[in-house]
Tab-separated table of C-alpha atoms and ligand atoms in Angstrom:
chain	number	residue	atom	x	y	z
A	1	MET	CA	99.943	107.100	72.952
A	2	GLN	CA	98.507	104.565	75.283
A	3	ALA	CA	100.988	102.346	77.066
A	4	GLN	CA	100.828	98.823	75.859
A	5	ARG	CA	100.425	96.212	78.546
A	6	ARG	CA	102.172	92.977	77.891
A	7	THR	CA	101.188	89.734	79.470
A	8	VAL	CA	103.919	87.287	80.301
A	9	PHE	CA	103.181	83.605	80.085
A	10	LYS	CA	105.481	81.424	82.071
A	11	LEU	CA	104.322	77.876	82.058
A	12	ALA	CA	106.854	75.135	82.428
A	13	GLY	CA	106.421	71.965	80.471
A	14	ALA	CA	103.759	73.410	78.193
A	15	GLY	CA	104.049	74.635	74.667
A	16	VAL	CA	102.937	78.013	73.455
A	17	ALA	CA	99.599	76.625	72.343
A	18	ALA	CA	98.841	75.339	75.810
A	19	ALA	CA	100.011	78.554	77.443
A	20	SER	CA	97.875	80.745	75.234
A	21	ALA	CA	94.773	78.630	75.598
A	22	PRO	CA	92.666	79.197	78.658
A	23	PHE	CA	93.288	75.715	79.910
A	24	GLY	CA	92.200	75.165	83.437
A	25	LEU	CA	88.831	76.693	82.740
A	26	SER	CA	87.256	73.287	82.614
A	27	ALA	CA	88.343	72.819	86.212
A	28	CYS	CA	86.017	75.622	87.283
A	29	SER	CA	83.001	73.523	87.899
A	30	ALA	CA	80.606	74.066	90.729
A	31	ASP	CA	82.231	71.153	92.519
A	32	SER	CA	83.537	72.831	95.631
A	33	THR	CA	85.735	69.885	96.546
A	34	GLY	CA	87.711	69.778	93.311
A	35	GLY	CA	90.335	72.260	94.340
A	36	ASN	CA	90.969	70.798	97.742
A	37	ALA	CA	91.169	67.257	96.404
A	38	ARG	CA	93.646	68.389	93.795
A	39	MET	CA	95.712	70.209	96.393
A	40	ARG	CA	95.976	67.117	98.551
A	41	THR	CA	96.961	64.806	95.747
A	42	LYS	CA	99.240	67.009	93.671
A	43	ASN	CA	101.044	69.242	96.107
A	44	ASN	CA	103.094	66.596	97.829
A	45	ARG	CA	105.252	66.061	94.787
A	46	GLN	CA	108.860	67.130	94.801
A	47	LEU	CA	109.949	69.668	92.248
A	48	ARG	CA	113.543	70.648	91.481
A	49	VAL	CA	113.984	73.935	89.670
A	50	LYS	CA	117.123	75.629	88.427
A	51	LYS	CA	117.259	79.087	89.997
A	52	ALA	CA	118.352	80.488	86.658
A	53	ASP	CA	115.084	79.303	85.094
A	54	VAL	CA	113.005	81.540	87.382
A	55	PRO	CA	113.037	85.115	86.047
A	56	VAL	CA	113.613	87.976	88.474
A	57	GLY	CA	110.409	89.925	89.051
A	58	SER	CA	108.307	87.040	87.776
A	59	GLY	CA	108.041	83.312	88.136
A	60	VAL	CA	107.226	79.985	86.544
A	61	ILE	CA	104.134	77.835	86.885
A	62	TYR	CA	104.693	74.067	86.994
A	63	PRO	CA	101.276	72.557	86.241
A	64	ASP	CA	102.369	68.927	86.427
A	65	GLU	CA	103.570	69.338	90.005
A	66	GLY	CA	101.051	72.017	90.984
A	67	TYR	CA	103.437	74.753	92.065
A	68	VAL	CA	104.321	78.345	91.273
A	69	VAL	CA	107.932	79.346	91.928
A	70	THR	CA	108.706	83.057	91.918
A	71	GLN	CA	111.729	85.302	92.302
A	72	PRO	CA	110.320	88.695	93.375
A	73	THR	CA	113.779	90.229	93.723
A	74	ALA	CA	117.159	88.866	92.702
A	75	GLY	CA	118.057	85.897	94.881
A	76	GLN	CA	114.776	85.852	96.817
A	77	PHE	CA	112.595	82.857	95.932
A	78	GLU	CA	109.064	81.895	96.922
A	79	ALA	CA	106.889	78.890	96.167
A	80	PHE	CA	103.126	78.425	96.260
A	81	SER	CA	100.459	75.908	95.413
A	82	ASP	CA	98.990	76.666	91.990
A	83	VAL	CA	95.463	76.030	93.279
A	84	CYS	CA	93.345	79.169	93.417
A	85	PRO	CA	91.593	79.449	96.800
A	86	HIS	CA	88.419	80.732	95.143
A	87	GLN	CA	87.076	77.609	93.429
A	88	GLY	CA	90.168	75.525	92.894
A	89	CYS	CA	91.224	76.395	89.358
A	90	PRO	CA	94.942	76.157	88.752
A	91	VAL	CA	96.516	79.567	88.236
A	92	ARG	CA	97.958	79.742	84.750
A	93	GLN	CA	99.499	83.133	84.151
A	94	ILE	CA	102.071	85.492	85.590
A	95	THR	CA	101.545	89.021	84.362
A	96	ALA	CA	104.165	91.588	83.449
A	97	ASP	CA	103.144	93.611	86.497
A	98	GLN	CA	104.249	90.821	88.842
A	99	ARG	CA	100.905	89.222	89.616
A	100	ILE	CA	99.831	85.602	89.493
A	101	HIS	CA	96.544	85.413	87.623
A	102	CYS	CA	93.746	82.896	87.917
A	103	LEU	CA	91.964	83.002	84.592
A	104	CYS	CA	88.756	81.432	85.861
A	105	HIS	CA	87.329	84.498	87.607
A	106	ASN	CA	90.253	86.940	87.496
A	107	SER	CA	91.800	86.690	90.902
A	108	TYR	CA	95.304	88.103	91.162
A	109	PHE	CA	97.996	87.227	93.690
A	110	ALA	CA	101.309	88.846	94.591
A	111	ILE	CA	104.420	87.026	93.435
A	112	ALA	CA	106.205	88.088	96.640
A	113	ASP	CA	103.888	86.475	99.179
A	114	GLY	CA	100.911	84.991	97.327
A	115	LYS	CA	98.468	87.426	98.940
A	116	VAL	CA	95.299	88.127	97.022
A	117	LEU	CA	95.453	91.502	95.278
A	118	ASP	CA	92.194	91.489	93.362
A	119	GLY	CA	89.249	89.289	92.456
A	120	PRO	CA	86.956	86.937	94.309
A	121	ALA	CA	89.599	84.742	95.980
A	122	PRO	CA	88.999	84.917	99.747
A	123	THR	CA	92.622	84.250	100.665
A	124	GLY	CA	96.046	84.149	99.095
A	125	LEU	CA	97.798	81.203	97.522
A	126	THR	CA	98.980	78.493	99.881
A	127	ARG	CA	102.708	78.652	100.477
A	128	ALA	CA	104.776	75.645	99.514
A	129	GLN	CA	107.739	74.336	101.460
A	130	PHE	CA	111.020	74.636	99.658
A	131	SER	CA	114.737	74.700	100.252
A	132	GLU	CA	117.683	75.971	98.272
A	133	SER	CA	120.554	73.716	97.333
A	134	GLY	CA	123.293	75.236	95.227
A	135	ASP	CA	121.746	76.405	91.988
A	136	GLU	CA	118.428	74.675	92.645
A	137	ILE	CA	115.150	75.273	94.450
A	138	ILE	CA	113.614	72.089	95.823
A	139	VAL	CA	109.876	72.302	96.488
A	140	THR	CA	108.549	69.501	98.676
A	141	GLY	CA	104.907	70.246	99.448
A	142	VAL	CA	102.379	72.763	100.719
A	143	GLN	CA	102.635	74.182	104.215
B	1	FES	S1	88.867	79.818	90.754
B	1	FES	FE1	87.742	81.670	90.690
B	1	FES	S2	89.265	83.197	90.586
B	1	FES	FE2	90.382	81.374	90.682
């Protein structure tokens, strides 16, 4: 019996319909400046996240603020820009095997450090600055 591979959708602030639709694909135009412009304008927002809302061994994508917050191991948090370094699509999926997936051209990034694992992305996801305060993670911008 072939093992069944389950895909985990973690998308904050979006309903199931939005999470299951390949939204973000329209952002994959040939415009090479789209991603960078988006990164500059969206990734200076502050985001406050309850630590308990970030699953261990996975993460949550916050499309409105443009961040991905992950918890690779219990109590260890990371934050990244959600802008794929390939052509600027926002990443929109975290897989069950602990990878952040850009649906546009199938680049995959590690939840632990954002490094590119597969696909055409030339570099990993940009790290975001964050701090921990009690039961919250506070993301303040890209590094
Ligand atoms: S924009 Fe091409 S893989 Fe992400």
